[in-house]
Coordinates of C-alpha atoms in Angstrom, one line a residue:
X53 CA 13.0 5.2 18.7
X54 CA 10.8 6.0 21.6
X55 CA 7.0 5.8 21.5
X56 CA 5.0 9.0 22.0
X57 CA 2.6 8.4 24.8
X58 CA 0.0 10.7 26.3
X59 CA 1.8 10.8 29.6
X60 CA 4.9 12.2 27.9
X61 CA 2.8 14.7 26.0
X62 CA 1.2 15.9 29.2
X63 CA 4.6 16.1 31.0
X64 CA 5.6 18.5 28.2
X65 CA 2.7 20.9 28.8
X66 CA 4.9 23.4 30.6
X67 CA 7.5 23.3 27.8
X68 CA 5.4 23.7 24.7
X69 CA 2.8 26.1 23.4
X70 CA 0.0 24.6 21.4
X71 CA -0.7 25.3 17.7
X72 CA -2.3 28.7 17.5
X73 CA -3.1 28.8 13.8
X74 CA -6.1 27.2 12.1
X75 CA -5.6 24.5 9.6
X76 CA -6.4 24.8 5.9
X77 CA -10.0 25.9 5.4
X78 CA -10.7 25.8 9.1
X79 CA -13.0 28.2 10.9
X80 CA -11.7 30.7 13.5
X81 CA -12.4 29.2 16.8
X82 CA -9.1 29.8 18.6
X83 CA -8.5 28.9 22.3
X84 CA -11.3 26.3 22.3
X85 CA -10.8 23.0 24.0
X86 CA -13.5 21.4 21.8
X87 CA -13.7 20.6 18.1
X88 CA -14.5 23.7 16.0
X89 CA -17.9 24.3 14.6
X90 CA -16.7 23.5 11.1
X91 CA -18.4 24.3 7.8
X92 CA -20.0 22.0 5.3
X93 CA -17.4 20.5 3.0
X94 CA -14.4 21.3 5.2
X95 CA -12.3 19.5 7.8
X96 CA -13.2 20.4 11.3
X97 CA -9.7 21.0 12.5
X98 CA -9.2 21.0 16.3
X99 CA -9.0 24.6 17.5
X100 CA -7.2 24.2 20.8
X101 CA -3.6 23.3 21.8
X102 CA -1.8 20.1 20.8
X103 CA -2.0 19.0 24.5
X104 CA -5.7 19.6 24.5
X105 CA -6.1 17.7 21.3
X106 CA -4.6 14.5 22.8
X107 CA -6.6 14.9 26.0
X108 CA -9.8 15.3 23.9
X109 CA -8.9 12.3 21.8
X110 CA -8.4 10.2 25.0
X111 CA -11.6 11.4 26.6
X112 CA -13.6 10.6 23.5
X113 CA -11.7 7.4 22.6
X114 CA -10.8 8.7 19.2
X115 CA -7.6 8.4 17.2
X116 CA -5.8 11.6 16.4
X117 CA -4.6 12.7 12.9
X118 CA -1.6 15.2 13.0
X119 CA -0.8 17.1 9.9
X120 CA 2.5 19.1 10.0
X121 CA 2.8 21.6 7.2
X122 CA 3.7 25.1 6.0
X123 CA 1.8 27.6 3.8
X124 CA 4.7 28.0 1.3
X125 CA 5.4 24.3 0.9
X126 CA 4.1 23.0 -2.6
X127 CA 3.7 19.3 -1.4
X128 CA 1.6 20.7 1.5
X129 CA -0.6 22.7 -0.8
X130 CA -0.9 19.6 -3.0
X131 CA -2.3 17.7 0.1
X132 CA -4.6 20.7 0.8
X133 CA -5.9 20.8 -2.8
X134 CA -6.4 17.0 -3.1
X135 CA -6.7 15.0 0.1
X136 CA -8.1 17.7 2.4
X137 CA -10.8 18.7 -0.2
X138 CA -11.8 15.2 -1.0
X139 CA -15.3 14.4 0.2
X140 CA -14.2 10.9 1.3
X141 CA -11.4 12.2 3.5
X142 CA -13.7 15.0 4.9
X143 CA -16.3 12.3 5.9
X144 CA -13.6 10.1 7.5
X145 CA -12.2 13.1 9.5
X146 CA -15.3 12.9 11.7
X147 CA -13.9 9.6 13.0
X148 CA -10.7 11.1 14.4
X149 CA -9.4 14.3 15.9
X150 CA -7.7 16.3 13.1
X151 CA -4.8 18.6 14.2
X152 CA -3.0 21.0 11.9
X153 CA 0.4 22.1 13.1
X154 CA 1.9 24.9 11.0
X155 CA 5.6 25.0 11.2
X156 CA 5.6 28.8 11.9
X157 CA 3.3 28.8 14.9
X158 CA 4.2 29.0 18.6
X159 CA 6.5 26.2 19.6
X160 CA 5.7 24.2 16.5
X161 CA 9.4 23.4 15.8
X162 CA 9.8 21.9 19.3
X163 CA 6.6 19.8 18.7
X164 CA 8.0 18.8 15.4
X165 CA 11.2 17.4 17.0
X166 CA 9.1 15.8 19.7
X167 CA 7.2 13.9 17.1
X168 CA 10.4 13.2 15.1
X169 CA 9.2 14.8 12.0
X170 CA 11.8 15.6 9.4
X171 CA 10.0 17.7 6.8
X172 CA 6.8 19.1 5.4
X173 CA 4.4 17.6 5.0
X174 CA 4.2 14.9 7.6
X175 CA 1.0 13.1 8.6
X176 CA 0.8 10.9 11.7
X177 CA -2.0 8.8 13.2
X178 CA -2.1 8.2 16.9
X179 CA -4.5 6.0 18.8
X180 CA -6.7 7.3 21.6
X181 CA -4.0 6.8 24.3
X182 CA -1.3 8.7 22.4
X183 CA 0.7 5.8 20.7
X184 CA 1.9 6.5 17.2
X185 CA 0.1 4.1 14.9
X186 CA 1.5 5.0 11.5
X187 CA 2.8 7.7 9.2
X188 CA 1.3 8.1 5.7
X189 CA 3.3 9.6 2.8
X190 CA 1.7 12.5 1.0
X191 CA 2.6 11.7 -2.6
X192 CA 0.0 9.0 -3.3
X193 CA -3.3 9.1 -5.1
X194 CA -6.2 10.5 -3.1
X195 CA -8.3 7.4 -3.5
X196 CA -5.5 5.2 -2.2
X197 CA -4.8 7.7 0.6
X198 CA -8.4 7.4 1.8
X199 CA -8.2 3.6 1.6
X200 CA -5.0 3.4 3.6
X201 CA -6.5 5.8 6.2
X202 CA -9.7 3.8 6.5
X203 CA -8.0 0.5 7.0
X204 CA -5.6 2.1 9.6
X205 CA -8.5 3.6 11.5
X206 CA -10.4 0.3 11.4
X207 CA -7.5 -1.7 12.8
X208 CA -5.3 0.9 14.6
X209 CA -2.5 -1.6 14.6
X210 CA 0.9 0.0 15.3
X211 CA 3.2 -0.3 12.3
X212 CA 6.1 -1.3 14.5
X213 CA 4.0 -4.3 15.8
X214 CA 3.1 -5.3 12.2
X215 CA 6.8 -5.3 11.3
X216 CA 7.7 -7.5 14.3
X217 CA 4.9 -9.9 13.5
X218 CA 5.8 -10.1 9.8
X219 CA 9.3 -11.2 10.7
X220 CA 8.1 -14.0 13.0
X221 CA 4.8 -15.2 11.5
X222 CA 3.9 -13.3 8.3
X223 CA 1.0 -15.7 7.7
X224 CA -0.8 -14.1 10.6
X225 CA -0.9 -10.7 8.8
X226 CA -3.8 -9.8 6.5
X227 CA -3.6 -8.2 3.1
X228 CA -4.7 -5.0 4.8
X229 CA -1.8 -5.2 7.2
X230 CA 0.6 -5.4 4.3
X231 CA -1.1 -2.4 2.7
X232 CA -0.4 -0.4 5.9
X233 CA 3.2 -1.5 5.8
X234 CA 3.6 -0.6 2.1
X235 CA 2.1 2.8 2.6
X236 CA 4.1 3.7 5.7
X237 CA 6.3 6.7 5.3
X238 CA 9.6 4.8 5.5
X239 CA 11.7 7.9 4.7
X240 CA 10.5 9.5 8.0
X241 CA 10.2 6.3 10.0
X242 CA 9.7 6.5 13.8
X243 CA 9.4 2.8 14.6
X244 CA 10.2 1.3 18.0
X245 CA 12.2 -1.7 16.6
X246 CA 15.2 -3.6 17.9
X247 CA 17.2 -2.6 14.8
X248 CA 17.1 0.2 12.3
X249 CA 15.0 -0.7 9.2
X250 CA 17.2 -1.5 6.2
X251 CA 16.7 -2.6 2.5
X252 CA 16.8 -6.3 3.5
X253 CA 14.0 -5.8 6.0
X254 CA 11.9 -4.2 3.3
X255 CA 12.6 -7.0 0.8
X256 CA 11.6 -9.5 3.5
X257 CA 8.3 -7.6 4.0
X258 CA 7.8 -7.5 0.2
X259 CA 8.2 -11.2 -0.1
X260 CA 5.7 -11.8 2.7
X261 CA 3.2 -9.4 1.1
X262 CA 3.5 -11.3 -2.2
X263 CA 2.8 -14.5 -0.4
X264 CA -0.4 -12.9 1.0
X265 CA -1.6 -12.1 -2.5
X266 CA -1.1 -8.4 -2.1
X267 CA 0.9 -7.5 -5.2
X268 CA 0.6 -3.7 -4.8
X269 CA 2.1 -3.9 -1.3
X270 CA 4.8 -6.3 -2.5
X271 CA 5.8 -3.9 -5.3
X272 CA 5.8 -0.8 -3.1
X273 CA 7.9 -2.4 -0.4
X274 CA 10.4 -3.7 -2.9
X275 CA 10.7 -0.3 -4.6
X276 CA 11.2 1.2 -1.1
X277 CA 14.0 -1.2 -0.5
X278 CA 15.7 0.0 -3.7
X279 CA 15.3 3.7 -2.9
X280 CA 16.7 3.0 0.6
X281 CA 19.7 1.1 -0.9
X282 CA 20.4 4.0 -3.3
X283 CA 20.1 6.6 -0.5
X284 CA 22.6 4.6 1.6
X285 CA 24.9 4.2 -1.4
X286 CA 24.7 0.4 -1.3
X287 CA 25.6 -1.4 -4.5
X288 CA 23.6 -4.4 -5.8
X289 CA 25.1 -7.7 -6.9
X290 CA 24.5 -8.8 -10.5
X291 CA 21.8 -11.2 -9.3
X292 CA 20.2 -8.5 -7.3
X293 CA 20.2 -6.2 -10.3
X294 CA 18.5 -8.8 -12.5
X295 CA 15.9 -9.4 -9.8
X296 CA 15.3 -5.7 -9.5
X297 CA 14.9 -5.3 -13.3
X298 CA 12.3 -8.0 -13.2
X299 CA 10.4 -6.3 -10.5
X300 CA 10.5 -3.0 -12.3
X301 CA 9.3 -4.7 -15.6
X302 CA 6.3 -6.1 -13.6
X303 CA 5.4 -2.6 -12.4
X304 CA 5.8 -0.8 -15.7
X305 CA 3.7 -3.4 -17.5
X306 CA 0.7 -2.8 -15.2
X307 CA -0.8 0.7 -15.1
X308 CA -2.5 0.0 -11.7
X309 CA 0.9 -0.7 -10.3
X310 CA 2.4 2.4 -11.9
X311 CA -0.3 4.5 -10.3
X312 CA -0.1 2.7 -6.9
X313 CA 3.6 3.5 -6.9
X314 CA 3.4 6.9 -8.5
X315 CA 5.6 8.5 -5.9
X316 CA 8.4 6.1 -6.9
X317 CA 7.7 6.0 -10.7
X318 CA 7.6 9.8 -10.8
X319 CA 10.6 10.7 -8.7
X320 CA 13.1 7.8 -8.7
X321 CA 13.7 6.9 -12.4
X322 CA 17.2 8.1 -12.9
X323 CA 18.4 6.9 -9.5
X324 CA 16.9 3.4 -9.7
X325 CA 18.1 3.0 -13.3
X326 CA 21.7 3.8 -12.2
X327 CA 21.3 1.4 -9.2
X328 CA 19.9 -1.7 -11.1
X329 CA 21.4 -1.4 -14.6
X330 CA 24.7 -0.8 -16.3
X331 CA 25.0 1.6 -19.3
X332 CA 24.1 0.0 -22.5
X333 CA 21.2 -1.5 -24.5
X334 CA 19.5 -3.1 -21.4
X335 CA 19.4 0.2 -19.6
X336 CA 18.0 2.0 -22.7
X337 CA 15.3 -0.6 -23.2
X338 CA 14.1 -0.4 -19.6
X339 CA 14.3 3.4 -19.8
X340 CA 12.0 3.3 -22.8
X341 CA 9.6 1.1 -21.0
X342 CA 9.5 3.5 -18.1
X343 CA 9.0 6.5 -20.4
X344 CA 6.2 4.8 -22.2
X345 CA 4.4 3.9 -19.0
X346 CA 4.5 7.5 -17.9
X347 CA 3.5 8.9 -21.2
X348 CA 0.3 6.8 -20.8
X349 CA -0.7 8.6 -17.6
X350 CA 0.1 12.2 -18.6
X351 CA -3.6 13.0 -18.3
X352 CA -4.8 10.2 -16.1
X353 CA -7.9 11.5 -14.2
X354 CA -6.8 10.0 -10.9
X355 CA -3.7 12.3 -10.9
X356 CA -3.7 15.9 -9.9
X357 CA -2.5 18.6 -12.3
X358 CA 0.8 18.7 -10.5
X359 CA 1.2 15.0 -10.7
X360 CA 0.3 14.9 -14.4
X361 CA 3.1 17.5 -14.9
X362 CA 5.4 15.4 -12.7
X363 CA 4.9 12.4 -14.9
X364 CA 7.3 14.1 -17.3
X365 CA 10.3 13.7 -15.0
X366 CA 11.2 10.1 -15.9
X367 CA 11.0 10.8 -19.6
X368 CA 13.3 13.8 -19.3
X369 CA 15.8 12.5 -16.7
X370 CA 16.2 9.1 -18.5
X371 CA 16.7 10.8 -21.9
X372 CA 19.6 12.8 -20.5
X373 CA 21.0 9.7 -18.7
X374 CA 21.0 7.7 -21.9
X375 CA 22.1 10.6 -24.2
X376 CA 24.7 12.5 -22.1
X377 CA 26.1 14.3 -25.2
X378 CA 22.7 15.6 -26.4
X379 CA 22.3 19.3 -26.6
X380 CA 18.5 19.3 -26.7
X381 CA 15.5 17.1 -26.4
X382 CA 13.9 15.9 -29.7
X383 CA 11.6 18.7 -31.1
X384 CA 8.5 16.6 -30.6
X385 CA 9.2 16.1 -26.9
X386 CA 10.0 19.8 -26.5
X387 CA 6.7 20.8 -28.1
X388 CA 4.7 18.4 -25.9
X389 CA 6.4 19.7 -22.7
X390 CA 5.7 23.3 -23.6
X391 CA 2.1 22.6 -24.5
X392 CA 1.4 20.6 -21.3
X393 CA 3.0 23.3 -19.1
X394 CA 1.1 26.1 -20.9
X395 CA -2.2 24.2 -20.4
X396 CA -1.7 23.7 -16.7
X397 CA -0.6 27.4 -16.2
X398 CA -3.6 28.6 -18.1
X399 CA -6.1 26.4 -16.3
X400 CA -5.0 26.7 -12.7
X401 CA -6.2 29.4 -10.3
X402 CA -5.7 30.4 -6.8
X403 CA -3.6 28.6 -4.2
X404 CA -3.5 25.5 -6.3
X405 CA -0.9 27.4 -8.4
X406 CA 1.7 27.0 -5.6
X407 CA 2.1 23.3 -6.4
X408 CA 1.3 23.4 -10.1
X409 CA 3.8 26.1 -11.0
X410 CA 6.4 24.5 -8.8
X411 CA 6.1 21.4 -10.9
X412 CA 5.9 23.4 -14.1
X413 CA 9.1 25.4 -13.7
X414 CA 11.0 22.2 -12.5
X415 CA 9.8 20.3 -15.5
X416 CA 10.9 23.1 -17.8
X417 CA 14.3 23.0 -16.1
X418 CA 14.5 19.2 -16.5
X419 CA 13.8 19.7 -20.2
X420 CA 16.6 22.3 -20.2
X421 CA 14.3 25.1 -21.2
X422 CA 15.9 27.5 -18.8
X423 CA 14.7 30.7 -20.3
X424 CA 11.1 29.5 -20.2
X425 CA 11.5 28.2 -16.7
X426 CA 12.7 31.7 -15.6
X427 CA 9.8 33.4 -17.4
X428 CA 7.2 31.3 -15.6
X429 CA 8.8 32.0 -12.3
X430 CA 9.0 35.7 -12.9
X431 CA 5.4 35.8 -13.8
X432 CA 4.4 33.8 -10.7
X433 CA 6.1 36.0 -8.1
X434 CA 3.6 38.7 -9.1
X435 CA 0.7 36.3 -8.4
X436 CA 1.8 34.1 -5.5
X437 CA 0.8 34.5 -1.9
X438 CA 4.3 33.1 -1.1
X439 CA 6.5 34.7 -3.8
X440 CA 9.6 34.1 -1.7
X441 CA 9.4 30.4 -2.6
X442 CA 9.6 31.1 -6.3
X443 CA 12.3 33.7 -5.7
X444 CA 14.4 30.9 -4.3
X445 CA 13.7 29.0 -7.5
X446 CA 15.0 31.9 -9.6
X447 CA 18.1 31.9 -7.4
X448 CA 18.7 28.2 -8.0
X449 CA 18.3 28.6 -11.7
X450 CA 20.7 31.6 -11.8
X451 CA 23.2 29.6 -9.7
X452 CA 23.0 26.7 -12.2
X453 CA 23.9 29.1 -14.9
X454 CA 26.8 30.5 -12.9
X455 CA 25.2 34.0 -12.6
X456 CA 26.2 34.2 -8.9
X457 CA 25.4 37.9 -8.6
X458 CA 21.8 37.4 -9.7
X459 CA 21.4 34.2 -7.6
X460 CA 22.5 36.1 -4.5
X461 CA 20.2 38.9 -5.3
X462 CA 17.2 36.6 -5.6
X463 CA 18.2 34.9 -2.3
X464 CA 18.3 38.3 -0.6
X465 CA 14.9 39.2 -2.0
X466 CA 13.4 35.9 -1.0
X467 CA 14.7 36.4 2.6
X468 CA 13.3 40.0 2.6
X469 CA 9.8 38.7 1.5
X470 CA 9.6 35.6 3.6
X471 CA 6.9 35.4 6.3
X472 CA 6.6 33.4 9.5
X473 CA 9.1 32.8 12.3
X474 CA 10.7 29.5 11.2
X475 CA 10.3 30.3 7.5
X476 CA 12.2 33.6 7.8
X477 CA 15.0 31.9 9.8
X478 CA 15.2 29.2 7.1
X479 CA 15.3 31.7 4.2
X480 CA 17.9 33.8 6.1
X481 CA 20.1 30.8 6.5
X482 CA 19.7 29.9 2.8
X483 CA 20.7 33.5 1.9
X484 CA 23.8 33.4 4.1
X485 CA 25.0 30.0 2.9
X486 CA 24.3 31.1 -0.7
X487 CA 26.6 34.1 -0.2
X488 CA 29.3 31.9 1.4
X489 CA 29.0 29.5 -1.5
X490 CA 28.9 32.0 -4.3
X491 CA 30.2 35.4 -3.0
X492 CA 32.4 34.6 0.0
X493 CA 34.1 38.0 -0.4
X494 CA 30.8 39.7 0.7
X495 CA 31.9 39.9 4.4
X496 CA 29.7 42.7 5.5
X497 CA 26.5 41.2 4.0
X498 CA 27.3 37.8 5.5
X499 CA 28.1 39.2 9.0
X500 CA 25.1 41.6 9.0
X501 CA 22.7 39.0 8.0
X502 CA 24.0 36.4 10.5
X503 CA 23.7 38.9 13.3
X504 CA 20.0 39.4 12.6
X505 CA 18.9 35.8 12.0
X506 CA 17.8 35.1 15.6
X507 CA 15.6 38.3 15.5
X508 CA 13.2 36.3 13.2
X509 CA 12.4 33.9 16.0
X510 CA 9.9 34.4 18.9
X511 CA 12.7 33.7 21.3
X512 CA 16.3 32.8 20.9
X513 CA 15.9 29.3 22.4
X514 CA 13.6 28.3 19.4
X515 CA 16.7 28.0 17.3
X516 CA 17.6 24.7 19.0
X517 CA 14.4 22.8 18.0
X518 CA 13.2 20.9 14.9
X519 CA 14.0 22.3 11.5
X520 CA 15.4 25.5 13.1
X521 CA 18.1 23.4 14.6
X522 CA 18.8 21.6 11.4
X523 CA 19.2 25.0 9.7
X524 CA 21.5 26.2 12.5
X525 CA 23.8 23.2 12.0
X526 CA 23.9 24.0 8.3
X527 CA 24.8 27.6 9.0
X528 CA 27.4 26.5 11.6
X529 CA 29.1 24.3 9.1
X530 CA 29.1 27.0 6.4
X531 CA 30.5 29.6 8.7
X532 CA 33.2 27.3 9.8
X533 CA 34.2 26.6 6.2
X534 CA 34.1 30.3 5.5
X535 CA 36.1 31.7 8.4
X536 CA 37.1 28.9 10.6
X537 CA 34.5 30.2 13.1
X538 CA 37.0 32.8 14.2
X539 CA 35.5 36.0 12.6
X540 CA 35.5 38.5 15.5
X541 CA 32.4 40.3 14.0
X542 CA 30.4 37.1 14.6
X543 CA 31.4 36.8 18.3
X544 CA 28.2 38.5 19.4
X545 CA 26.1 36.0 17.4
X546 CA 27.9 33.0 19.0
X547 CA 27.6 34.6 22.4
X548 CA 23.9 35.1 21.9
X549 CA 23.5 31.4 21.0
X550 CA 25.5 30.4 24.1
X551 CA 23.3 32.5 26.3
X552 CA 20.1 31.1 24.8
X553 CA 21.5 27.6 25.4
X554 CA 22.2 28.3 29.0
X555 CA 18.6 29.4 29.6
X556 CA 17.2 26.0 28.6
X557 CA 16.1 23.3 31.0
X558 CA 19.1 20.8 31.3
X559 CA 16.7 17.9 30.7
X560 CA 15.1 19.4 27.5
X561 CA 15.8 18.3 23.9
X562 CA 16.8 21.8 23.1
X563 CA 19.6 21.8 25.7
X564 CA 20.8 18.4 24.3
X565 CA 20.8 19.9 20.8
X566 CA 22.7 23.0 21.7
X567 CA 25.2 21.0 23.8
X568 CA 25.8 18.7 20.8
X569 CA 26.4 21.7 18.6
X570 CA 28.9 23.1 21.1
X571 CA 27.2 26.3 22.3

């Protein structure tokens, strides 16, 4: 993939509009070319355009930190409540130019595609001349996040260069270099390499990290190789399965490794167990080890409230994996889940509830406590600043229980309540695709909603950029399955897309996207 250089960014100045919304906790200093005045205990987010931010970084020989997020996104709010409020991160932010790019502002979706971001949140570090240095995943402990950020700022070595050097002469890399590789956001990689990263590359990097004495980096890279293999539906040989079981045993027996790999140990239990074991006693024993390791960190002080709740996922998912005929969790486990959720619900206030309640209702669903999951969602839509997000959760729950009328109604309400240009388009597409999936006979609702989707955007051309374009492709596929793309009532919608496409610069990414989609 191509590097993002300052010259490219400046060339794009006539195509893009800068971010016009302040970041989390930022002061209102819009249209300034300088750093905002800031307040004590907050991040001094850059107040001007994205172009201006890169110019400012170059003029002042500072790296640039780009945060791409959305107000409704629970993982983004988790970052806001943990990383961005941590005194260590705030102090470090004086060493770089921090830029917050909200997905609903200006031409943010076009910028998102330009930076090859795939989802919220994404955090990218650039050097002073505009080269991408690294991407840091969000779901790691604050202390480790700050450590990774600090070593990245100290070295400013591009991750792609570290990968190339590791393949040729790994002994030339330091322990810190392997830490940067291990905490790179491989699921959103944007590396300028000769070949696409694959599980074998990550295993090679893991072995090199182990040789350097960096066990945490070795474990993370190995686990990343497994998750990549699972995502690509690659099967392991029996020897590879045994090796992976040994690696997992090593992690689960060391709480520091569990916490250093919490994003893996929390979210990937079922998938990795299916990848590296066969059904039987061995799988059950390893599952029990995993559950016990997570039980030990339910209230670990280094974890946020949402992460503490998320530590239930492996225990719940692995129980159902190993007990497929069970009707319910054991009573003791049910009581513990209920008590933990109630405690977090009671003790969490303000915007932090966006991420905590998101985890709470999902944990209740994972425990198959569906009525209680619904109750906590119904209560939250009366309190949340982004209730449409939780309305979507109610829709998902109703669909799981085959109550398609209720699910469609919640999707409609979520769309009606959604705020923000890209957000309303996304929720509208989710409503339409939900109707097609669950109530395909609702022709009038589907056609009427589709006809108004582009009205949510600042201009029609915005539909061909970033996440908007991804949603458009989803909609296009759903409509084709529904009516073969021949519904006469949708002709005006397709014509509007075609006209928007023709107005784009022939050299722009938007035109390439709309041409690929056939408009």
